[in-house]
């Protein structure tokens, strides 16, 4: 496992673009408690735009908690308390006057288990635009097609847009959920183990998709799959017991980690 | 201690030692038969009731023309010279009560369900749900007196034209009576919508109301509609409230301020009066009862149909 080599490493190209990338998310001294369980401890992370940032770490280390904090979905759990700052595009999302709906309109999320709405494929994709006031049928048609194409599932579903999304396979459902997320053209896409419920072929499709989406979106992806993190991400953050142990270029993390615990984890010695 | 040498214990051996295998097999065979017998009792009773209803109804129609019964607009069974048996006034009376009850109960019931399932904290929900269930268990005679001695006077103080016995007051109170049923069953339906679906919508920037109305409500629609239809069927069959507060004047009109009579209230009137066994009036309560049965049966079948037809699969 230590010998994972990232395919198509274009380090030179990446170096040149890196300089003028600005931050989408700057997390500073973030702490989070579930009741008395201190789940995130002094997290500092600076996430750049148009990159894929992978979050890895053993079960229960706080990956999902962190990613759900980024769009404040964590607030649906009443016992949660937070301290610290998360700046999204230079505004602290914890500010009292910060509109959470506005944040979530900018930051899409794909969940571990596909969770389409029990509606037609079309209505699933059109839901987001509709709640944000887009009613025009022609425009909606365009958005639906564009989003489904963007999620690489248009050809599979174009003749059955009126059918219930639950009639699709798990992998197709997950791409519907990605399309649903693309439909409101967010700035950032958060993905919590989006392929853990999928077969290898669907997984590959979603991975290719992520690579593709990087051009227009900033993507933060939680994964348990080391190869996946190595294949698709630019940066990798290694979480352990609610702390960020190491955050660096993915190539560096997988070839030459600076912390021994990272080394142990990616080589499968614990976790 | 035996625990120190676990290889001494063989679970398979212990299982094999189980002695009463024959007896077990016997009871395993017997139990379903006993349960079937017990279940048959309730089914047979129901069939018996329906047959009695049909039998006595048929007897009634040997004395009264069925066409006149179904289309007649005058219900004067107690008239001395020429009693008339046109059921429409009783049907209209029932429909008035049911209609008013629906207007009261459906919006309030569903709003309560949305509040409980989507907005209320766990603590509030745990507090209110049992109250709803207690309300659903209040004897309807209590509601009847509530209508007559509380709601009617209030209505009369607002609109003095309203009679002491009227359709409006018991209609409202029947509505109040079925609110807990609609609220509680609809809340069950909405709570069983998986949270993952709500999360999907919240993550798209939906507000609480948008999630409740556009995701949860449609996903729970079949359960909500089915519970509503069941509640309506209870309103149709409701007896004590209308017997106490609605009066006993069958009329073929849509006025809700005056005295009316429903199908159920007529049956009460006859069974508590002194109509002799075997008289036409005696048989008429079976005909009315059978009509009522067809109404509630239709509602229950509608509820079944709706919960199948409108189920959003997930
Ligand atoms: N709803 C919750 N209520 C209380 N504690 C929670 C809740 N969700 C998570 N936790 C706790 O927070 C810690 C981090 O959990 P989290 O779900 O973020 O882990 P994770 O890294 O995503 O794990 P996995 O890889 O298994 O998904 C764990 O100790 C967990 O028990
Ligand atoms: Mg997780």
Coordinates of C-alpha atoms and ligand atoms in Angstrom, one line a residue:
Chain A
X1 CA 0.0 0.0 0.0
X2 CA 2.9 2.3 0.6
X3 CA 3.8 2.1 -3.1
X4 CA 0.7 3.7 -4.4
X5 CA 1.6 5.9 -7.2
X6 CA -0.8 8.5 -8.4
X7 CA -1.5 8.0 -12.0
X8 CA -1.1 10.9 -14.4
X9 CA 0.8 13.1 -12.0
X10 CA 1.2 16.4 -13.7
X11 CA 3.1 18.0 -10.9
X12 CA 4.7 20.7 -13.1
X13 CA 1.3 21.8 -14.4
X14 CA -0.2 21.8 -10.9
X15 CA 2.7 23.9 -9.5
X16 CA 2.0 26.7 -12.0
X17 CA -1.6 27.0 -11.3
X18 CA -1.3 26.7 -7.6
X19 CA 0.1 30.2 -7.0
X20 CA -3.0 32.2 -7.9
X21 CA -5.6 29.8 -6.5
X22 CA -7.6 31.5 -3.7
X23 CA -9.1 29.8 -0.7
X24 CA -12.7 28.6 -0.6
X25 CA -12.7 27.4 3.0
X26 CA -10.4 28.6 5.7
X27 CA -11.0 26.7 9.0
X28 CA -9.4 28.2 12.0
X29 CA -9.3 26.6 15.5
X30 CA -12.5 24.7 14.9
X31 CA -13.8 22.6 17.9
X32 CA -16.9 20.6 17.9
X33 CA -18.7 18.7 20.7
X34 CA -21.5 16.2 20.5
X35 CA -22.8 16.8 24.1
X36 CA -19.6 16.1 26.0
X37 CA -17.9 14.1 23.2
X38 CA -15.1 16.3 21.8
X39 CA -15.3 15.2 18.2
X40 CA -13.2 17.9 16.4
X41 CA -10.1 19.4 18.0
X42 CA -8.5 22.7 16.9
X43 CA -8.9 22.0 13.2
X44 CA -6.9 24.3 10.9
X45 CA -7.4 23.7 7.2
X46 CA -7.1 26.0 4.2
X47 CA -8.9 24.5 1.2
X48 CA -8.2 26.0 -2.3
X49 CA -10.6 26.4 -5.1
X50 CA -10.8 24.1 -8.1
X51 CA -9.0 21.4 -6.3
X52 CA -10.1 18.0 -5.0
X53 CA -9.4 17.8 -1.3
X54 CA -9.6 14.3 0.1
X55 CA -10.2 13.6 3.8
X56 CA -9.0 10.3 5.1
X57 CA -8.7 8.7 8.5
X58 CA -10.0 5.8 10.5
X59 CA -13.6 5.3 11.4
X60 CA -14.9 7.7 14.0
X61 CA -12.1 10.2 13.6
X62 CA -14.5 13.0 12.6
X63 CA -14.4 13.1 8.8
X64 CA -18.2 13.2 8.4
X65 CA -18.5 15.6 11.3
X66 CA -16.1 18.0 9.7
X67 CA -17.6 17.9 6.2
X68 CA -21.1 18.3 7.6
X69 CA -19.9 21.4 9.5
X70 CA -18.8 23.0 6.3
X71 CA -22.4 23.4 5.2
X72 CA -23.8 23.5 8.7
X73 CA -25.8 20.4 8.2
X74 CA -24.4 19.3 11.5
X75 CA -26.9 21.7 13.1
X76 CA -29.7 19.2 12.5
X77 CA -28.2 17.4 15.6
X78 CA -29.4 19.4 18.6
X79 CA -26.6 18.4 21.0
X80 CA -23.8 19.9 18.8
X81 CA -21.8 22.8 20.0
X82 CA -19.0 24.5 18.0
X83 CA -16.3 27.1 18.6
X84 CA -13.8 28.6 16.2
X85 CA -14.1 30.0 12.7
X86 CA -14.9 28.6 9.3
X87 CA -14.5 31.2 6.6
X88 CA -16.3 30.4 3.4
X89 CA -15.1 32.9 0.8
X90 CA -13.9 35.2 3.6
X91 CA -17.1 35.2 5.6
X92 CA -17.5 33.3 8.8
X93 CA -20.3 30.8 8.4
X94 CA -21.0 30.8 12.1
X95 CA -21.9 34.5 12.2
X96 CA -25.3 35.1 13.6
X97 CA -26.5 36.9 10.5
X98 CA -25.1 34.3 8.1
X99 CA -28.0 32.8 6.1
X100 CA -27.6 29.1 6.2
X101 CA -29.8 28.5 3.2
X102 CA -27.6 30.8 1.2
X103 CA -24.5 28.8 2.2
X104 CA -26.1 25.6 1.2
X105 CA -27.1 27.0 -2.1
X106 CA -23.4 27.7 -2.7
X107 CA -22.1 24.4 -1.2
X108 CA -23.7 21.2 -2.5
X109 CA -23.5 17.9 -0.8
X110 CA -23.5 14.3 -1.9
X111 CA -24.2 11.8 0.8
X112 CA -22.7 8.4 1.5
X113 CA -26.0 6.5 0.7
X114 CA -27.7 7.8 -2.4
X115 CA -30.8 9.7 -1.2
X116 CA -32.9 10.8 -4.2
X117 CA -36.3 12.2 -3.5
X118 CA -39.2 9.8 -4.1
X119 CA -40.1 11.7 -7.2
X120 CA -39.4 11.5 -10.9
X121 CA -35.8 11.8 -12.1
X122 CA -36.8 15.1 -13.7
X123 CA -38.3 16.5 -10.5
X124 CA -35.3 15.3 -8.5
X125 CA -33.0 17.5 -10.6
X126 CA -35.4 20.4 -10.9
X127 CA -36.1 20.5 -7.1
X128 CA -33.2 22.8 -6.3
X129 CA -33.7 25.3 -9.1
X130 CA -37.4 25.3 -8.3
X131 CA -37.1 26.1 -4.6
X132 CA -34.8 28.9 -5.6
X133 CA -37.5 30.4 -7.8
X134 CA -36.8 29.1 -11.3
X135 CA -40.2 28.2 -12.7
X136 CA -39.8 28.5 -16.5
X137 CA -40.3 25.0 -18.0
X138 CA -37.8 25.6 -20.9
X139 CA -35.1 26.8 -18.6
X140 CA -35.7 23.9 -16.2
X141 CA -35.5 21.4 -19.1
X142 CA -32.1 22.8 -20.0
X143 CA -30.9 22.7 -16.4
X144 CA -32.0 19.1 -16.1
X145 CA -30.3 18.0 -19.3
X146 CA -27.1 19.9 -18.5
X147 CA -26.9 18.6 -14.9
X148 CA -27.6 15.0 -16.0
X149 CA -24.9 15.3 -18.7
X150 CA -22.6 16.8 -16.1
X151 CA -23.1 13.8 -13.9
X152 CA -22.5 11.4 -16.8
X153 CA -25.9 9.8 -16.6
X154 CA -27.9 11.6 -19.3
X155 CA -27.7 8.8 -21.8
X156 CA -28.9 6.2 -19.3
X157 CA -31.9 8.1 -18.2
X158 CA -32.9 10.5 -21.0
X159 CA -35.8 8.3 -22.1
X160 CA -37.2 7.8 -18.6
X161 CA -37.1 11.2 -17.0
X162 CA -40.6 10.8 -15.8
X163 CA -39.9 7.6 -13.8
X164 CA -39.3 7.4 -10.1
X165 CA -35.6 7.8 -9.3
X166 CA -35.9 4.8 -6.9
X167 CA -36.3 2.6 -9.9
X168 CA -32.6 3.2 -10.8
X169 CA -29.6 1.2 -9.6
X170 CA -27.6 2.4 -6.6
X171 CA -24.8 3.8 -8.8
X172 CA -27.3 5.6 -11.0
X173 CA -29.1 7.0 -8.0
X174 CA -25.8 8.4 -6.7
X175 CA -25.1 10.1 -10.0
X176 CA -28.7 11.4 -9.9
X177 CA -27.8 12.9 -6.5
X178 CA -24.7 14.4 -8.0
X179 CA -26.7 15.8 -10.9
X180 CA -29.2 17.2 -8.4
X181 CA -26.3 19.0 -6.7
X182 CA -25.0 20.3 -10.0
X183 CA -28.4 21.7 -10.9
X184 CA -28.0 24.8 -8.7
X185 CA -24.4 25.3 -10.0
X186 CA -22.8 25.4 -6.6
X187 CA -19.3 26.7 -5.9
X188 CA -18.2 23.8 -3.7
X189 CA -19.3 20.1 -3.7
X190 CA -18.9 18.1 -0.5
X191 CA -18.9 14.3 -0.8
X192 CA -19.1 12.0 2.1
X193 CA -17.9 8.5 0.9
X194 CA -19.9 8.9 -2.2
X195 CA -18.8 5.5 -3.6
X196 CA -18.8 3.3 -0.6
X197 CA -22.2 1.9 -1.5
X198 CA -21.3 1.4 -5.2
X199 CA -19.8 -1.4 -7.3
X200 CA -16.4 -0.9 -8.9
X201 CA -17.7 0.2 -12.2
X202 CA -20.0 2.8 -10.8
X203 CA -17.2 3.9 -8.5
X204 CA -15.0 4.4 -11.5
X205 CA -17.6 6.5 -13.2
X206 CA -18.1 8.7 -10.1
X207 CA -14.3 9.1 -9.8
X208 CA -13.9 10.1 -13.4
X209 CA -16.8 12.5 -12.8
X210 CA -15.0 14.1 -9.9
X211 CA -11.9 14.6 -12.0
X212 CA -14.1 16.3 -14.6
X213 CA -16.0 18.5 -12.2
X214 CA -12.8 19.9 -10.8
X215 CA -12.6 22.3 -13.6
X216 CA -15.6 24.2 -12.4
X217 CA -16.0 23.2 -8.8
X218 CA -14.0 22.8 -5.6
X219 CA -14.5 19.4 -4.3
X220 CA -14.0 18.0 -0.8
X221 CA -14.4 14.3 -0.6
X222 CA -14.3 11.9 2.4
X223 CA -13.1 8.4 1.5
X224 CA -12.0 5.2 3.2
X225 CA -10.4 4.1 -0.1
X226 CA -6.7 5.0 -0.1
X227 CA -6.3 4.3 -3.9
X228 CA -9.3 6.5 -4.5
X229 CA -7.8 9.4 -2.5
X230 CA -4.5 8.9 -4.4
X231 CA -6.2 8.7 -7.8
X232 CA -8.5 11.7 -7.6
X233 CA -7.3 14.2 -5.1
X234 CA -4.9 17.1 -5.2
X235 CA -4.6 17.6 -1.5
X236 CA -5.2 15.1 1.3
X237 CA -6.0 15.7 4.9
X238 CA -5.4 12.9 7.4
X239 CA -7.7 13.0 10.4
X240 CA -7.1 11.1 13.6
X241 CA -9.2 11.2 16.8
X242 CA -10.7 14.5 15.8
X243 CA -7.4 16.2 14.9
X244 CA -5.8 16.9 11.6
X245 CA -2.5 15.1 11.7
X246 CA -1.3 16.1 8.3
X247 CA -2.5 18.1 5.4
X248 CA -0.5 18.3 2.2
X249 CA -0.2 17.6 -1.5
X250 CA -1.7 14.1 -2.1
X251 CA 1.5 13.0 -3.8
X252 CA 3.5 13.9 -0.7
X253 CA 1.1 12.3 1.7
X254 CA 1.2 9.0 -0.1
X255 CA 4.9 8.9 -1.0
X256 CA 6.6 10.7 1.8
X257 CA 4.4 11.6 4.7
X258 CA 6.0 13.7 7.4
X259 CA 4.1 12.2 10.3
X260 CA 4.7 8.7 11.4
X261 CA 1.0 8.2 12.1
X262 CA 0.1 9.1 8.5
X263 CA 2.6 6.6 7.3
X264 CA 1.1 3.9 9.6
X265 CA -2.4 4.6 8.4
X266 CA -1.8 4.6 4.7
X267 CA 0.3 1.5 4.9
X268 CA -2.6 -0.2 6.7
X269 CA -0.9 -0.6 10.0
X270 CA -3.9 0.7 11.9
X271 CA -7.4 2.1 11.4
Chain B
X1 CA -13.5 -22.9 36.7
X2 CA -14.9 -24.3 33.5
X3 CA -14.3 -20.9 31.9
X4 CA -10.6 -21.6 31.9
X5 CA -11.0 -24.4 29.4
X6 CA -13.5 -23.3 26.9
X7 CA -12.9 -26.4 24.7
X8 CA -14.8 -28.5 27.2
X9 CA -18.0 -26.9 26.2
X10 CA -19.6 -27.8 22.9
X11 CA -22.6 -25.6 22.2
X12 CA -23.7 -28.0 19.5
X13 CA -23.8 -30.8 22.1
X14 CA -25.8 -28.7 24.5
X15 CA -28.3 -28.0 21.7
X16 CA -28.5 -31.7 20.9
X17 CA -29.4 -32.4 24.5
X18 CA -32.6 -30.5 24.3
X19 CA -35.1 -33.1 25.3
X20 CA -38.6 -32.0 24.5
X21 CA -38.2 -32.1 20.7
X22 CA -41.4 -34.1 20.1
X23 CA -43.6 -31.9 22.3
X24 CA -42.2 -28.8 20.6
X25 CA -43.0 -30.1 17.1
X26 CA -46.5 -30.9 18.3
X27 CA -47.2 -27.4 19.7
X28 CA -45.6 -25.8 16.7
X29 CA -48.3 -27.6 14.6
X30 CA -51.1 -26.9 17.1
X31 CA -50.5 -23.2 17.7
X32 CA -51.4 -21.9 14.2
X33 CA -54.6 -23.9 14.3
X34 CA -55.6 -22.3 17.6
X35 CA -54.7 -18.8 16.4
X36 CA -56.7 -19.5 13.2
X37 CA -59.8 -20.4 15.3
X38 CA -59.5 -17.3 17.4
X39 CA -59.1 -15.1 14.3
X40 CA -62.1 -16.8 12.7
X41 CA -64.3 -15.6 15.6
X42 CA -64.0 -12.0 14.7
X43 CA -64.3 -12.6 11.0
X44 CA -67.4 -14.8 11.5
X45 CA -69.0 -12.2 13.8
X46 CA -68.5 -9.5 11.1
X47 CA -70.0 -11.7 8.4
X48 CA -72.9 -12.5 10.8
X49 CA -73.6 -8.8 11.3
X50 CA -73.5 -8.0 7.7
X51 CA -75.9 -10.9 6.9
X52 CA -78.3 -9.8 9.6
X53 CA -78.2 -6.3 8.1
X54 CA -78.8 -7.6 4.6
X55 CA -81.6 -10.0 5.8
X56 CA -83.5 -7.3 7.7
X57 CA -82.9 -4.8 4.9
X58 CA -84.4 -7.1 2.4
X59 CA -87.5 -7.6 4.6
X60 CA -87.8 -3.8 4.8
X61 CA -87.8 -3.5 1.0
X62 CA -90.7 -6.0 0.8
X63 CA -92.8 -3.3 2.5
X64 CA -91.2 -0.1 1.1
X65 CA -90.2 0.5 -2.5
X66 CA -86.4 0.6 -2.8
X67 CA -86.5 3.2 -5.6
X68 CA -88.6 5.5 -3.4
X69 CA -86.2 4.9 -0.5
X70 CA -83.1 5.8 -2.5
X71 CA -84.5 8.9 -4.2
X72 CA -87.2 10.1 -1.9
X73 CA -86.6 13.5 -0.3
X74 CA -89.1 13.1 2.5
X75 CA -88.4 11.1 5.6
X76 CA -91.5 10.9 7.8
X77 CA -91.6 7.4 9.2
X78 CA -93.7 8.4 12.2
X79 CA -96.5 10.1 10.2
X80 CA -99.8 8.5 11.3
X81 CA -101.6 8.3 7.9
X82 CA -98.9 7.9 5.2
X83 CA -95.4 7.4 6.4
X84 CA -92.7 8.2 3.8
X85 CA -89.3 6.6 3.7
X86 CA -87.1 8.7 1.4
X87 CA -83.5 8.5 2.8
X88 CA -82.0 11.5 1.1
X89 CA -82.7 13.9 4.0
X90 CA -80.8 11.6 6.4
X91 CA -78.0 11.3 3.9
X92 CA -77.9 15.1 3.5
X93 CA -77.8 15.5 7.3
X94 CA -74.9 13.1 7.5
X95 CA -73.1 14.9 4.7
X96 CA -73.6 18.3 6.4
X97 CA -71.9 17.1 9.6
X98 CA -69.2 15.3 7.7
X99 CA -68.5 18.3 5.4
X100 CA -68.2 20.7 8.3
X101 CA -66.0 18.2 10.2
X102 CA -63.7 17.9 7.3
X103 CA -63.3 21.6 6.9
X104 CA -62.4 21.9 10.6
X105 CA -60.3 18.7 11.0
X106 CA -58.2 18.4 7.8
X107 CA -56.4 21.7 7.9
X108 CA -55.9 21.7 11.7
X109 CA -55.0 18.0 11.8
X110 CA -52.4 18.2 9.0
X111 CA -50.9 21.4 10.3
X112 CA -50.6 19.8 13.7
X113 CA -48.9 16.8 12.1
X114 CA -46.4 19.1 10.2
X115 CA -45.6 20.9 13.4
X116 CA -45.1 17.8 15.4
X117 CA -43.0 16.0 12.8
X118 CA -41.0 18.8 11.4
X119 CA -40.8 21.6 13.9
X120 CA -41.4 20.4 17.4
X121 CA -38.5 19.4 19.6
X122 CA -38.4 15.9 20.9
X123 CA -39.6 17.1 24.3
X124 CA -42.6 18.9 22.9
X125 CA -43.5 16.0 20.7
X126 CA -43.3 13.6 23.6
X127 CA -45.6 15.9 25.5
X128 CA -48.2 16.5 22.9
X129 CA -48.5 13.0 21.3
X130 CA -50.0 11.4 24.4
X131 CA -52.4 14.3 24.8
X132 CA -53.6 13.7 21.3
X133 CA -54.1 10.0 22.1
X134 CA -56.0 10.8 25.2
X135 CA -58.2 13.2 23.3
X136 CA -58.9 10.5 20.8
X137 CA -60.1 8.3 23.6
X138 CA -62.6 10.8 25.2
X139 CA -66.1 9.2 25.1
X140 CA -68.1 10.9 22.3
X141 CA -71.1 11.6 24.6
X142 CA -68.8 14.1 26.3
X143 CA -68.1 15.8 23.0
X144 CA -71.9 15.8 22.5
X145 CA -72.5 17.8 25.6
X146 CA -69.6 20.0 24.8
X147 CA -71.3 20.8 21.5
X148 CA -74.7 21.4 23.0
X149 CA -73.7 23.4 26.2
X150 CA -70.5 25.1 25.0
X151 CA -70.2 25.5 21.3
X152 CA -73.8 26.1 20.4
X153 CA -74.2 29.0 22.9
X154 CA -71.1 30.6 21.5
X155 CA -72.3 30.3 18.0
X156 CA -75.7 31.7 19.0
X157 CA -74.1 34.6 20.7
X158 CA -72.4 35.4 17.4
X159 CA -75.3 34.5 15.0
X160 CA -78.5 34.7 17.1
X161 CA -80.4 33.0 14.2
X162 CA -78.9 29.7 14.8
X163 CA -81.3 27.2 16.4
X164 CA -80.5 25.3 19.6
X165 CA -80.2 22.1 17.6
X166 CA -78.2 22.7 14.5
X167 CA -75.7 21.1 12.1
X168 CA -72.9 23.6 12.6
X169 CA -72.1 23.0 16.2
X170 CA -72.0 19.2 16.2
X171 CA -70.2 19.4 12.8
X172 CA -67.4 21.5 14.3
X173 CA -67.2 19.2 17.4
X174 CA -67.1 16.1 15.3
X175 CA -64.2 17.8 13.5
X176 CA -62.5 18.4 16.8
X177 CA -63.0 14.8 17.7
X178 CA -61.3 13.5 14.6
X179 CA -58.4 16.0 14.7
X180 CA -56.2 13.8 16.9
X181 CA -56.8 10.8 14.6
X182 CA -55.7 12.8 11.6
X183 CA -52.8 14.5 13.4
X184 CA -51.5 11.4 15.0
X185 CA -51.7 9.1 12.0
X186 CA -50.3 11.8 9.6
X187 CA -47.5 12.5 12.1
X188 CA -46.6 8.8 12.0
X189 CA -46.6 8.8 8.2
X190 CA -44.4 12.0 8.1
X191 CA -42.0 10.8 10.8
X192 CA -41.4 7.6 8.9
X193 CA -40.1 9.6 5.9
X194 CA -36.3 8.9 6.2
X195 CA -34.1 11.7 7.4
X196 CA -31.8 11.2 4.5
X197 CA -34.5 12.7 2.3
X198 CA -34.8 15.8 4.4
X199 CA -31.0 16.1 4.5
X200 CA -30.9 16.0 0.7
X201 CA -33.3 18.9 0.5
X202 CA -31.6 20.9 3.3
X203 CA -28.3 20.5 1.5
X204 CA -29.8 22.2 -1.5
X205 CA -30.6 25.2 0.6
X206 CA -34.2 24.4 1.2
X207 CA -35.9 26.0 4.2
X208 CA -37.8 24.1 6.8
X209 CA -41.1 24.9 5.2
X210 CA -39.9 23.9 1.8
X211 CA -38.7 20.6 3.1
X212 CA -42.0 20.0 5.0
X213 CA -44.3 20.9 2.1
X214 CA -42.4 19.8 -0.9
X215 CA -40.5 16.7 0.4
X216 CA -42.1 15.3 3.5
X217 CA -45.7 15.9 2.7
X218 CA -45.6 14.3 -0.8
X219 CA -43.6 11.4 0.5
X220 CA -46.1 10.8 3.3
X221 CA -49.1 11.7 1.2
X222 CA -50.6 8.2 0.9
X223 CA -50.5 7.8 4.7
X224 CA -51.9 11.2 5.3
X225 CA -54.8 10.8 2.8
X226 CA -55.5 7.3 4.1
X227 CA -55.7 8.6 7.7
X228 CA -57.9 11.5 6.6
X229 CA -60.3 9.2 4.8
X230 CA -60.5 6.9 7.8
X231 CA -61.2 9.9 10.0
X232 CA -64.0 11.0 7.6
X233 CA -65.5 7.5 7.8
X234 CA -65.5 7.9 11.6
X235 CA -67.3 11.3 11.1
X236 CA -69.9 9.7 8.9
X237 CA -70.6 7.0 11.5
X238 CA -70.4 9.4 14.5
X239 CA -73.5 9.0 16.6
X240 CA -73.6 10.5 20.1
X241 CA -72.5 14.0 19.2
X242 CA -75.2 14.4 16.6
X243 CA -77.8 12.6 18.6
X244 CA -77.2 15.1 21.5
X245 CA -76.7 18.3 19.6
X246 CA -78.0 18.2 16.0
X247 CA -81.7 17.7 16.6
X248 CA -84.1 15.3 14.9
X249 CA -85.5 17.1 11.9
X250 CA -84.7 15.4 8.7
X251 CA -84.6 18.0 5.9
X252 CA -83.6 18.0 2.3
X253 CA -81.7 21.3 2.2
X254 CA -78.2 22.7 2.7
X255 CA -79.0 24.9 5.7
X256 CA -76.6 24.3 8.6
X257 CA -78.1 26.6 11.2
X258 CA -81.3 24.6 11.8
X259 CA -82.1 21.2 13.3
X260 CA -81.2 18.2 11.2
X261 CA -81.1 14.4 11.5
X262 CA -78.3 12.1 10.4
X263 CA -78.6 8.4 9.6
X264 CA -77.0 7.5 12.9
X265 CA -79.2 9.8 14.9
X266 CA -82.3 8.3 13.3
X267 CA -81.2 4.8 14.4
X268 CA -80.7 6.1 18.0
X269 CA -84.1 7.7 17.9
X270 CA -85.9 4.5 16.9
X271 CA -83.9 2.2 19.2
X272 CA -84.5 4.4 22.2
X273 CA -88.2 4.9 21.3
X274 CA -90.9 2.3 21.4
X275 CA -91.2 1.1 17.9
X276 CA -92.3 -2.5 18.2
X277 CA -90.5 -5.5 16.8
X278 CA -91.5 -6.4 13.3
X279 CA -93.0 -2.9 12.4
X280 CA -91.8 -1.1 9.2
X281 CA -90.1 1.4 11.4
X282 CA -88.2 -1.4 13.1
X283 CA -87.0 -2.7 9.8
X284 CA -86.2 0.8 8.5
X285 CA -83.3 1.1 10.9
X286 CA -81.6 -1.8 9.2
X287 CA -82.1 -0.3 5.8
X288 CA -80.6 3.0 7.1
X289 CA -77.9 1.1 8.9
X290 CA -77.0 -0.8 5.8
X291 CA -76.8 2.5 3.8
X292 CA -74.5 3.8 6.5
X293 CA -72.4 0.6 6.3
X294 CA -72.1 1.1 2.5
X295 CA -70.9 4.7 3.0
X296 CA -68.2 3.8 5.5
X297 CA -67.2 0.7 3.5
X298 CA -66.7 2.9 0.5
X299 CA -64.6 5.3 2.5
X300 CA -62.4 2.5 3.9
X301 CA -62.0 1.0 0.4
X302 CA -61.1 4.5 -0.8
X303 CA -58.4 4.8 1.9
X304 CA -57.0 1.4 0.9
X305 CA -57.0 2.4 -2.8
X306 CA -55.3 5.8 -2.1
X307 CA -52.6 4.4 0.1
X308 CA -51.7 1.9 -2.7
X309 CA -52.1 4.3 -5.6
X310 CA -50.4 7.4 -4.3
X311 CA -47.5 5.7 -2.5
X312 CA -44.3 7.5 -3.4
X313 CA -41.9 4.5 -3.6
X314 CA -38.7 4.8 -1.7
Ligands
LIG1 N1 -25.1 12.2 15.9 C1 -24.1 12.0 16.7 N2 -24.3 12.1 18.1 C2 -23.3 11.9 18.9 N3 -22.0 11.6 18.6 C3 -21.8 11.5 17.3 C4 -22.8 11.7 16.3 N4 -22.2 11.5 15.0 C5 -20.9 11.2 15.3 N5 -20.6 11.2 16.6 C6 -19.3 10.9 17.2 O1 -18.4 11.8 16.6 C7 -17.2 11.2 16.3 C8 -16.9 11.4 14.9 O2 -17.8 10.7 14.1 P1 -17.9 10.9 12.5 O3 -19.2 10.3 12.1 O4 -17.5 12.2 12.1 O5 -16.7 9.9 12.1 P2 -16.2 9.5 10.7 O6 -14.8 9.9 10.6 O7 -17.1 10.0 9.6 O8 -16.3 7.9 10.7 P3 -16.7 6.9 9.5 O9 -15.5 6.7 8.7 O10 -17.1 5.6 10.3 O11 -17.8 7.5 8.8 C9 -17.4 9.7 16.8 O12 -16.8 9.6 18.0 C10 -18.9 9.5 16.8 O13 -19.2 8.6 17.8
LIG2 MG1 -18.5 9.2 8.2

